[in-house]
Coordinates of C-alpha atoms in Angstrom, one line a residue:
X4 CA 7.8 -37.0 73.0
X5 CA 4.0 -36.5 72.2
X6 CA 4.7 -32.6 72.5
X7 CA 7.4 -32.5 69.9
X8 CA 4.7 -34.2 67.7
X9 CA 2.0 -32.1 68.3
X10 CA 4.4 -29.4 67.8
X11 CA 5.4 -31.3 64.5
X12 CA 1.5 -31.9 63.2
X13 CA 1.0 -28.2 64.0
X14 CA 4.0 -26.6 62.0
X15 CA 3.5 -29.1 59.4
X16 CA 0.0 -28.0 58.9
X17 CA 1.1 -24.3 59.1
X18 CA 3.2 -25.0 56.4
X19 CA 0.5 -26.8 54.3
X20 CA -2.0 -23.7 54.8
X21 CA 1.2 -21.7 53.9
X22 CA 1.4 -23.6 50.3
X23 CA -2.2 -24.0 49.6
X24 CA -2.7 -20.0 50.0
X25 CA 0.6 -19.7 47.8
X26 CA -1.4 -21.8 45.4
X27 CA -4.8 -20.2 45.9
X28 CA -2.8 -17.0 45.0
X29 CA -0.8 -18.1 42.6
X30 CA -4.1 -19.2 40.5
X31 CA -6.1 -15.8 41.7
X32 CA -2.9 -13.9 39.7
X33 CA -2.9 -16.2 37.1
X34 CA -7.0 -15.9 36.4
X35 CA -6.4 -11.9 37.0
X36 CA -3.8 -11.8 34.3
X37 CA -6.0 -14.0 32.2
X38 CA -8.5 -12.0 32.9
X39 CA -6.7 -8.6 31.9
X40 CA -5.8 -10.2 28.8
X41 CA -9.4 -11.0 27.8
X42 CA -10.4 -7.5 28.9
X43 CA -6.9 -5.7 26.9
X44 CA -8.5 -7.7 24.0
X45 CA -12.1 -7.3 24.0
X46 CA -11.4 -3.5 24.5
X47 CA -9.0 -3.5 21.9
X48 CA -11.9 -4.8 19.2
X49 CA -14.6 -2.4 20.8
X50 CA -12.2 0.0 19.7
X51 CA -11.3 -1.4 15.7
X52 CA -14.9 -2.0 15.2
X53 CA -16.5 -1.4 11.6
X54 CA -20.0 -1.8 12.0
X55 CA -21.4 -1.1 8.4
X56 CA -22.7 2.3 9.0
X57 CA -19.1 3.7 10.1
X58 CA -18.2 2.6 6.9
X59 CA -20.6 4.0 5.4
X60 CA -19.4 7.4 7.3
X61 CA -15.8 6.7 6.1
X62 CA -17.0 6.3 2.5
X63 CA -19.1 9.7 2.7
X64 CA -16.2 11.7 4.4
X65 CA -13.7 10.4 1.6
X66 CA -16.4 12.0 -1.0
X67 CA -16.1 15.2 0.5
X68 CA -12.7 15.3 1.0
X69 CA -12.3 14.4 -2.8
X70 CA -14.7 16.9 -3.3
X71 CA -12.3 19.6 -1.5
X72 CA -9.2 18.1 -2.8
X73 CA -10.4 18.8 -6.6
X74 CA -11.9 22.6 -5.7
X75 CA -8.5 23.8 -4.8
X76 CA -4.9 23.1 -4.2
X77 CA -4.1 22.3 -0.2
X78 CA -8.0 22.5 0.1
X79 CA -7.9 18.7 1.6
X80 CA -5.7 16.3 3.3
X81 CA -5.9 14.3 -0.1
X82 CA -3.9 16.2 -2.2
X83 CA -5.8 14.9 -5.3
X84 CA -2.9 15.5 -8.1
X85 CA -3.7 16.1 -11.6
X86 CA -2.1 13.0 -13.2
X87 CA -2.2 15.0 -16.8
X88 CA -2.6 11.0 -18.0
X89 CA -6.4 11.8 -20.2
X90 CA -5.3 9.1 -22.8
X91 CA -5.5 5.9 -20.8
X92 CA -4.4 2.8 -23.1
X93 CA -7.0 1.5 -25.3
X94 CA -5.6 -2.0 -26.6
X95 CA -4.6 -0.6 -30.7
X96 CA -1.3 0.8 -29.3
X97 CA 1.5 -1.1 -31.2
X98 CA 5.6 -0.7 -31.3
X99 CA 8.2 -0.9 -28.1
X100 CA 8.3 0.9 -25.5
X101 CA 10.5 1.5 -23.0
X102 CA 10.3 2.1 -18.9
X103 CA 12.3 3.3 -16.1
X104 CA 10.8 2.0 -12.6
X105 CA 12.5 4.1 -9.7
X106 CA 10.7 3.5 -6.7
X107 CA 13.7 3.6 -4.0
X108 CA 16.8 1.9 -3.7
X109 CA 16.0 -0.2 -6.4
X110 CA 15.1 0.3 -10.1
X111 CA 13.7 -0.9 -13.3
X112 CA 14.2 -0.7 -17.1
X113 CA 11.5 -2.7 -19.1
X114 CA 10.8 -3.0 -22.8
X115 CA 7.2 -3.7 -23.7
X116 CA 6.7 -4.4 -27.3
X117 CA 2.8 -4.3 -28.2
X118 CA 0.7 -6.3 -30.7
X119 CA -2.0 -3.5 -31.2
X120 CA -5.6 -5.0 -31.1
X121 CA -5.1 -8.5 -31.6
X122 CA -1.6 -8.8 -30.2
X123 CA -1.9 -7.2 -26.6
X124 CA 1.8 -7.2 -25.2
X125 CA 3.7 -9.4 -27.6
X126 CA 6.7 -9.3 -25.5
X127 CA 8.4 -8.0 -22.2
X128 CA 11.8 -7.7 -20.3
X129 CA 13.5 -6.3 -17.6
X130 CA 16.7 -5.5 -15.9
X131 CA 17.2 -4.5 -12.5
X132 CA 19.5 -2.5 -10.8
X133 CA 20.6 -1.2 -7.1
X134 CA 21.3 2.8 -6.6
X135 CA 24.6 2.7 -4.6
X136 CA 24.4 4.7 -1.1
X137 CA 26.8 7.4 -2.0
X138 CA 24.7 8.1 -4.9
X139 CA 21.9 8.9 -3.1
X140 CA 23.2 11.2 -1.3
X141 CA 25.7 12.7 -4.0
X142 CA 24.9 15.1 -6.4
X143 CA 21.8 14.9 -9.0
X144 CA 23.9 14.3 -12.1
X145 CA 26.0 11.8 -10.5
X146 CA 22.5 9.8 -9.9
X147 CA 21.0 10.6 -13.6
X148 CA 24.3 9.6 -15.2
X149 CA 23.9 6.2 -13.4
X150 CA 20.5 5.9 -14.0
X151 CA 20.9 6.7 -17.7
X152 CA 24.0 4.3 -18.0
X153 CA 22.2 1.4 -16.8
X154 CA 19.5 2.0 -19.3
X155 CA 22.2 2.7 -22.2
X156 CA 23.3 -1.0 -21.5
X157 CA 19.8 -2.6 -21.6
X158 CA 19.1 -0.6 -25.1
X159 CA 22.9 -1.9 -26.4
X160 CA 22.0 -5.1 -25.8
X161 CA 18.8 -5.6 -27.3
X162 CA 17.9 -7.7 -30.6
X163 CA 18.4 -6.0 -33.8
X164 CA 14.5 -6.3 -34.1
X165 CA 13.7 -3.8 -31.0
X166 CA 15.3 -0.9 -33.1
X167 CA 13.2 1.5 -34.0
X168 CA 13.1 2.6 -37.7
X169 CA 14.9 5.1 -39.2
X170 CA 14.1 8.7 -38.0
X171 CA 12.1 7.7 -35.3
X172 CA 12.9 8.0 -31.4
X173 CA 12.6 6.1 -28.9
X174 CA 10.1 6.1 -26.0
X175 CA 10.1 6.0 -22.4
X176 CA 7.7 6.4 -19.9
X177 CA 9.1 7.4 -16.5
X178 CA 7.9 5.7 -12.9
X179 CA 8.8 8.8 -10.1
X180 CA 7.4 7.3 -6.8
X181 CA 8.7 10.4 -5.1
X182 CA 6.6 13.2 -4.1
X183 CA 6.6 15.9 -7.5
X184 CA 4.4 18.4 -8.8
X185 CA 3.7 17.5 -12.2
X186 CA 3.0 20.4 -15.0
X187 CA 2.2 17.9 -18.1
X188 CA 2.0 14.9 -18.9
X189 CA 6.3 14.0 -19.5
X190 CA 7.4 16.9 -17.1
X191 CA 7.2 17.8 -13.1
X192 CA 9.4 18.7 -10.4
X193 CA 10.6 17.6 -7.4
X194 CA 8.7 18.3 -4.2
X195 CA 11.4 16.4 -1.7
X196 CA 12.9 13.4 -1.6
X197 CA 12.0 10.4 0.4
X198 CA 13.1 6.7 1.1
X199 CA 16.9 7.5 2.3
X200 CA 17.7 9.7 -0.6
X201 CA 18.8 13.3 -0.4
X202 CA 20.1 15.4 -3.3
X203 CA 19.8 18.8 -2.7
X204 CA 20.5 20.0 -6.2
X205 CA 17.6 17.5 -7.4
X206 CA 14.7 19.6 -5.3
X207 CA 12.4 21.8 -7.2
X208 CA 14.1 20.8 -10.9
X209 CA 11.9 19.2 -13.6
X210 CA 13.3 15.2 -13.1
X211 CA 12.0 14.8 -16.6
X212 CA 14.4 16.9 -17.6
X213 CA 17.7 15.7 -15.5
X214 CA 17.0 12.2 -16.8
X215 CA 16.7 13.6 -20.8
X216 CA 20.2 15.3 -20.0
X217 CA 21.9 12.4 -18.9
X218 CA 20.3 10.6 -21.6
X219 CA 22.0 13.2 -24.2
X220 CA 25.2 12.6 -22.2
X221 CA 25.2 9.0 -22.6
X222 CA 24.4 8.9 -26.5
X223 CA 20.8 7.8 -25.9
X224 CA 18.2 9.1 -28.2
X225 CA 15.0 8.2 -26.4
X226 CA 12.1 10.8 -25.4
X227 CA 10.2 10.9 -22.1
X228 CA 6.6 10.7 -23.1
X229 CA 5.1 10.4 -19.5
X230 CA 6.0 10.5 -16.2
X231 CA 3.9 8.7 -14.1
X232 CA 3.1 7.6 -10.4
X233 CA 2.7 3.9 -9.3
X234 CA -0.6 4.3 -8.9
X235 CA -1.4 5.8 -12.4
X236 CA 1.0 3.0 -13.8
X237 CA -1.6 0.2 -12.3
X238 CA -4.6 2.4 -13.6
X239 CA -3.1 2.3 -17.1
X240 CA -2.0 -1.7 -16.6
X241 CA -5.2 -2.4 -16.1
X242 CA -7.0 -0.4 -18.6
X243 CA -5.1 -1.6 -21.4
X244 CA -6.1 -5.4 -20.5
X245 CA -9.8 -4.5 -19.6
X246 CA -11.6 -1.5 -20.5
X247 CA -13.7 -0.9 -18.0
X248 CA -10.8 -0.5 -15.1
X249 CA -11.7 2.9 -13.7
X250 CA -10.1 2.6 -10.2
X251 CA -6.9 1.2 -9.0
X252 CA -5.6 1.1 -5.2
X253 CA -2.3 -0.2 -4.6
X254 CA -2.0 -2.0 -0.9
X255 CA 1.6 -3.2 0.1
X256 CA 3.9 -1.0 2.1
X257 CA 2.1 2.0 1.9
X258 CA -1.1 2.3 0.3
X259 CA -2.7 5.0 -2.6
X260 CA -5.4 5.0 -5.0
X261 CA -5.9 6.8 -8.6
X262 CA -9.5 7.0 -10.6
X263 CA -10.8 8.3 -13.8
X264 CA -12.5 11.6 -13.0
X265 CA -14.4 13.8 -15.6
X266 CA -12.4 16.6 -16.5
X267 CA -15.4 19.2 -15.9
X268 CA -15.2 18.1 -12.1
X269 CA -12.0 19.3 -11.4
X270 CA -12.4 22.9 -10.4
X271 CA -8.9 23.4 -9.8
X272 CA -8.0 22.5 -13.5
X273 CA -7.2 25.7 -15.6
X274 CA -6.3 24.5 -18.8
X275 CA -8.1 23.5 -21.8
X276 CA -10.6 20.5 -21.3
X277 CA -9.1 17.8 -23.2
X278 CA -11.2 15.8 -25.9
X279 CA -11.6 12.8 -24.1
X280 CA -13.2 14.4 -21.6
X281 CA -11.6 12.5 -18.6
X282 CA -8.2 12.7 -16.5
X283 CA -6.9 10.5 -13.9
X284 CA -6.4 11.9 -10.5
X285 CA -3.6 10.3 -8.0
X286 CA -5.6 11.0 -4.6
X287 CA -2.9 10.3 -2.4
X288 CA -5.0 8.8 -0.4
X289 CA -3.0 7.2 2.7
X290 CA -3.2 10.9 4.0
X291 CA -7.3 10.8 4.6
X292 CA -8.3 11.2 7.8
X293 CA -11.9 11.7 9.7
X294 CA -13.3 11.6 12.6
X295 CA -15.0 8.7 11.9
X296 CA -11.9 6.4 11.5
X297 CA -11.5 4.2 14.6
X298 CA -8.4 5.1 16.5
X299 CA -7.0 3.3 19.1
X300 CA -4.4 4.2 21.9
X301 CA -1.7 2.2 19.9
X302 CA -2.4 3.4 16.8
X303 CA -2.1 7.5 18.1
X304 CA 0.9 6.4 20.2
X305 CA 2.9 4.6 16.8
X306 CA 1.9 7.8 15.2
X307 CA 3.6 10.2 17.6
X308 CA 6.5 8.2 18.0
X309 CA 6.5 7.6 13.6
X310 CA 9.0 10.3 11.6
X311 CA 5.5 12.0 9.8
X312 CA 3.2 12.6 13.3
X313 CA -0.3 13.9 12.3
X314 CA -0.1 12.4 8.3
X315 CA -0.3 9.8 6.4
X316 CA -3.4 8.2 9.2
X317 CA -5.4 6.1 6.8
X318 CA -2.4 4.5 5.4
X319 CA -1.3 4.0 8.9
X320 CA -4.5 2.2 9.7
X321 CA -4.4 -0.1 6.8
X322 CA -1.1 -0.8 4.9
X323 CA 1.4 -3.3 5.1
X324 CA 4.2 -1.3 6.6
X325 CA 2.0 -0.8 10.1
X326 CA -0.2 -3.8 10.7
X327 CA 2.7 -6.0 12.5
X328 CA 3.7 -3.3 14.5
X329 CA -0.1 -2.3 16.1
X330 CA 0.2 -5.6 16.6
X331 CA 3.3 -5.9 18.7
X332 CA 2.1 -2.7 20.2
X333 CA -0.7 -4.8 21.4
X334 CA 0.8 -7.4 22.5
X335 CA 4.1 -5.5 24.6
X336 CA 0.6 -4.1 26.7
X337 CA -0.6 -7.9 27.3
X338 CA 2.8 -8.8 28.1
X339 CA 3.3 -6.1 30.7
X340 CA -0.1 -6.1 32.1
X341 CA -1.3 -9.4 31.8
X342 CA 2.5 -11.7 32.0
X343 CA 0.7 -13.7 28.5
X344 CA 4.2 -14.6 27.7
X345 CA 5.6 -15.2 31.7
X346 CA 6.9 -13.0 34.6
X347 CA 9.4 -11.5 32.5
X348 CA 8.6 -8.8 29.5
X349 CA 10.3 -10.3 26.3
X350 CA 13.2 -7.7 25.4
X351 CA 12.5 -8.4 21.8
X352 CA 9.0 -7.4 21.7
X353 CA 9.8 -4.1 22.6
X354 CA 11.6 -3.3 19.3
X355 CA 9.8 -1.0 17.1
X356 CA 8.9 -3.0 13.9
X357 CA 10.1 -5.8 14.9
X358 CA 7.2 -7.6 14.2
X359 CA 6.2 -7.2 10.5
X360 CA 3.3 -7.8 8.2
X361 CA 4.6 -11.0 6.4
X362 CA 4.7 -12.6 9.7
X363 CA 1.5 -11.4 11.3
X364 CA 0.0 -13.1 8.0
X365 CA 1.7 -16.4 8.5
X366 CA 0.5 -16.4 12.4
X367 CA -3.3 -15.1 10.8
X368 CA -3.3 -18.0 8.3
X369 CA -1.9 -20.9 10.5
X370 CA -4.6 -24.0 10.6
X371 CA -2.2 -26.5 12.3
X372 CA -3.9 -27.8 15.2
X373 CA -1.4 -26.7 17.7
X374 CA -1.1 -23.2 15.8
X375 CA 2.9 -24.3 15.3
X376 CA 3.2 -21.6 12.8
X377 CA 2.4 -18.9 15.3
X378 CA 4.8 -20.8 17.9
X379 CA 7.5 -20.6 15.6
X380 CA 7.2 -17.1 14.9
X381 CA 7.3 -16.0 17.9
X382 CA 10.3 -18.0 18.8
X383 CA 12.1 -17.1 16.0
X384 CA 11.4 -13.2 15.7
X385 CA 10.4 -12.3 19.4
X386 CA 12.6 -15.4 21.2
X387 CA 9.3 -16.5 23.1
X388 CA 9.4 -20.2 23.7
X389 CA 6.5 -22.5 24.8
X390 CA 3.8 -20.2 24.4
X391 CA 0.4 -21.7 25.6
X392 CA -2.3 -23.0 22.6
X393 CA -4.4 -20.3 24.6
X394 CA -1.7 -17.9 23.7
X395 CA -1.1 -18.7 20.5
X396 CA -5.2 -18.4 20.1
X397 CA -5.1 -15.1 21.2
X398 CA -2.2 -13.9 19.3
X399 CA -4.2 -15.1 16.1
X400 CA -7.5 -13.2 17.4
X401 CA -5.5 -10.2 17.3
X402 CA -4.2 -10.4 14.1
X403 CA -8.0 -10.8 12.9
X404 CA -9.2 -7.9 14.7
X405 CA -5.8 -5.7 13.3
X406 CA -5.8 -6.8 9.5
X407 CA -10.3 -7.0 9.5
X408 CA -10.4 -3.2 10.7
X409 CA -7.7 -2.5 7.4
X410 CA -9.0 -4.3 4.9
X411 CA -12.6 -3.1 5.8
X412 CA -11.4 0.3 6.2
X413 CA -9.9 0.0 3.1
X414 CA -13.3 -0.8 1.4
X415 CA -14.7 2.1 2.6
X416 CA -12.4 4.1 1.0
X417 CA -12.8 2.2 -2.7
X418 CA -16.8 2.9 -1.7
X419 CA -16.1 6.7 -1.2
X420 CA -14.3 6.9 -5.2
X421 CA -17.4 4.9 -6.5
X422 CA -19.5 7.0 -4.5
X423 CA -18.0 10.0 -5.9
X424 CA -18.0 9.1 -9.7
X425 CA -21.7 8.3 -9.2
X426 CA -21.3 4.8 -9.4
X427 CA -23.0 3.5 -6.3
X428 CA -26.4 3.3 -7.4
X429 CA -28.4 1.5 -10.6
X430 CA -28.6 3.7 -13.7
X431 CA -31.7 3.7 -15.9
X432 CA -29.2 2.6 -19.0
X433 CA -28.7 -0.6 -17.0
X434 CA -25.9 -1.8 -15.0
X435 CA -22.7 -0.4 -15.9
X436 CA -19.7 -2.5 -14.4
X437 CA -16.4 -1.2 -12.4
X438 CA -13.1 -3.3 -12.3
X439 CA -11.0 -2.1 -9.6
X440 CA -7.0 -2.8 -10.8
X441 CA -5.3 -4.1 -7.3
X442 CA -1.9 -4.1 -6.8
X443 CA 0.9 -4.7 -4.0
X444 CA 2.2 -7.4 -1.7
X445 CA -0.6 -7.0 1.3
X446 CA -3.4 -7.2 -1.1
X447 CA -1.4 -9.7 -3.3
X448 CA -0.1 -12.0 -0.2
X449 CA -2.4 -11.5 2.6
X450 CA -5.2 -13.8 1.7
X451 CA -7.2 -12.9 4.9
X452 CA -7.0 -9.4 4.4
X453 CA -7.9 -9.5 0.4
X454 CA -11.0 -11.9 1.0
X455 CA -12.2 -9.1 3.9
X456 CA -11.5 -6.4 1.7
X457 CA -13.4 -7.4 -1.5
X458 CA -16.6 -9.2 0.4
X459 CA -17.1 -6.0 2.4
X460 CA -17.3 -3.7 -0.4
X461 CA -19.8 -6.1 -2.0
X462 CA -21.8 -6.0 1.6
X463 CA -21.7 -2.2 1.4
X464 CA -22.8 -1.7 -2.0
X465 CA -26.1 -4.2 -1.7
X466 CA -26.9 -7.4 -3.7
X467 CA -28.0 -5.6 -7.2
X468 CA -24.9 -3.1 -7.6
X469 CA -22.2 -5.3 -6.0
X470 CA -22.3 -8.2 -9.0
X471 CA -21.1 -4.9 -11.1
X472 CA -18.3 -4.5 -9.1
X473 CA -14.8 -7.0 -10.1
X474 CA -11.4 -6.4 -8.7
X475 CA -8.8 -7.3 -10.7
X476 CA -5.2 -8.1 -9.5
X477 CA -2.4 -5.7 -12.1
X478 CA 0.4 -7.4 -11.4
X479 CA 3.9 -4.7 -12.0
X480 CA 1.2 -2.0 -12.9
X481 CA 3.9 0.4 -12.3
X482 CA 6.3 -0.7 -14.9
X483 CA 4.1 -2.0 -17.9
X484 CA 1.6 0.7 -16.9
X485 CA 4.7 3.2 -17.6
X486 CA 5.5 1.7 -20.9
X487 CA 2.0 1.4 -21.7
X488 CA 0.9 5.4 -21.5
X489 CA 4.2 6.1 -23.1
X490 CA 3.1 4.6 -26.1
X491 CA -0.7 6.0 -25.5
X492 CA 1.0 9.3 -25.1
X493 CA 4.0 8.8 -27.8
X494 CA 4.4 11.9 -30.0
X495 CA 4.1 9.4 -33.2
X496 CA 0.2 8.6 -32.9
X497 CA -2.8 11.2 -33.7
X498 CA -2.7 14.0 -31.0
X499 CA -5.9 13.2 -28.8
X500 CA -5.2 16.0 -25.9

């Protein structure tokens, strides 16, 4: 009897050593994947780091490359374009104007009707419309026609007091956010198309000139006075509301910037100067790259697996269409390596794109003290339930160290236009201010990533120039900013080329 419970104590106590080393174990893996977490993390923001001198490098590279751009054509990565816009909007243009938006699957006709000097824009409308699929694949007239159609209904329902006056045309200025080379100011041709469409019959033909035949086939008399890219379009939005706009970057899906360069520094530029002296180059700018830019492994692995490997890196780095997913890319490693979300990889979270920028914003803005935004994310877009408060901390870190390393890269760029217009340090005939024109939905919606962007250009310029320095948000720069250098560029006011 006091055998069997010896026996007893001893294989009970076997079985206690047993549990407490299945516990012991149990919390060495869990410190050692809390541990790898920490050290995926803090090697992850080693990596995004902007100190204030790389940015200073980044700004300085992006001068030269502008530099190169401008000397000749496919001498840079930026392709800086010659917008042919040298008549920005000054505030006295008056009349209506029309503008065709087409920046995808969607477009836009707007009227603008403006007040010259005193009146500013007396009035504004738009319709919108969808392309159908089969017409982006179809044939080029079949998409013109439709284009031109939708446009003949807006115009045949207008008031009687849009009409122009006798023996005078119509205006439009056309948005093209497709890649073209332009040859003047209302004419250009297409480079390729993008964004799902493909009309073979379209490529290498003068768009300006498809739409004005449509136009004629519809019984609209209305004259293309400038075709325009998005970016321009801001440029011009802003201009005509404040006169000292002389930059504008667009940050949303993808990101760009334009500025107003002095004619005389445009070596590639053959043609006559024109009077005012100036011309507005689209740099193109998501496809800057350096060796200075801080790459990580998730951003060159999303790059090789992207449709465009080797272009387009800056935007890649800081625009709205990549952020969510280096983040997920971040987070599939913790989940693998580190079991942040449990023993078993979320299936979810290893969909490309899953994860967007909208929602990475919500997570990076959440203030609840249980972080039940970034819960319910999670939940709801990767299926994680009953994440940790330590998890949900971390997930919010990273969103930091993703959207800080944009915005601040994206500071450096703006740096490297003032930089190159000469603008980045005190002239003897006093301060001389620059309003940036912002546009798009990351700079618009991502409050995080807007507040990072503007305070680190004003650390990198220094207290005295940085209180010149205003950025200005253009809301539907492309649109207005169409209609507006129409009417800047209509063939009815005093030639100023």
């Amino acid at each position: 009897m006091k055998k069997a419970t010896v026996g007893a104590v001893v294989v009970g106590s076997a079985a206690a050593v047993a549990v407490a080393a299945l516990i012991v174990r149990h919390r060495m893996r869990k410190s050692n994947k809390k541990g790898r977490a920490m050290s995926i993390l803090k090697e992850f923001e080693e990596k995004c780091a902007t100190p204030d001198a790389k940015l200073k490098q980044v700004a300085d590279a992006m001068t030269v490359e502008m530099h190169a751009g401008l000397a000749s054509e496919g001498g840079s990565k930026l392709k800086m374009l010659i917008s042919y816009v040298n008549n920005l909007p000054t505030g006295d243009e008056g009349g209506v104007f029309y503008a065709l938006d087409l920046g995808g699957t969607n477009f836009r006709v707007l009227r603008v009707q403006l007040g010259r000097k005193d009146g500013g824009i007396i009035h504004q409308e738009f319709a919108e419309a969808s392309i159908p699929p089969n017409l982006m694949v179809g044939s080029s007239e079949a998409l013109f026609d439709y284009i031109a159609a939708e446009l003949a209904k807006f115009v045949a329902e207008e008031e009687e007091k849009f009409h122009p006056p006798p023996g005078r045309q119509r205006e439009l200025g056309f948005t093209f956010s497709f890649p073209i080379m332009q040859t003047s100011i209302n004419s250009g041709t297409l480079i390729r198309w993008t964004k799902g469409f493909s009309i073979d019959d379209t490529v290498g033909k003068d768009v300006v000139a498809e739409l004005t035949k449509a136009m004629q086939r519809q019984g609209i008399a209305m004259r293309v006075s400038a075709l325009v890219n998005d970016t321009v379009g801001t440029l011009a939005g802003g201009r005509f509301s404040n006169k000292d706009v002389s930059i504008a970057v667009i940050l949303g899906t993808g990101t760009n910037a334009a500025y107003v360069e002095r004619a005389q520094a445009i070596p590639k530029w053959h043609g006559p100067l024109p009077k005012s002296g100036e011309m507005v180059i689209n740099m193109e700018w998501g496809n800057f790259r350096s060796s200075h830019l801080p790459l990580t492994e998730y951003d060159h692995a999303m790059d090789t697996d992207s449709l465009n490997p080797g272009e387009q890196i800056f935007e890649k780095i800081c625009s709205g269409m990549y952020l969510g997913e280096i983040l997920r890319r971040v987070l599939l490693r913790m989940a693998v390596e580190a079991g942040i979300f449990g023993d078993e990889v979320p299936s979810k979270l290893k969909s490309s794109f899953i994860l967007r920028t909208p929602e990475m914003s919500a997570m990076h803005h959440d203030t609840s003290s249980d972080l039940r935004v970034v819960g319910d994310k999670l939940k709801d877009i990767l299926e994680i339930s009953n994440t940790s408060l330590k998890t949900r901390r971390l997930v919010v870190e990273l969103c930091n160290i993703v959207a800080t390393r944009g915005a601040r890269l994206a500071a450096a760029g703006v740096l490297g236009i003032v930089k190159k217009m000469g603008r980045d340090t005190p002239r003897e005939t006093g301060p001389e201010k620059i309003v940036v024109a912002m546009d798009g939905g990351l700079y618009e919606h991502y409050t995080e990533y807007r507040k990072c962007l503007e305070n680190t250009l004003v650390e990198l310029l220094g207290a005295e120039m940085s209180t010149n320095i205003v950025f200005q948000h253009a809301n539907d720069g492309s649109g207005i900013g169409a209609a507006l250098l129409a009417a800047s560029n209509s063939m009815y006011v005093e030639d100023k080329s």
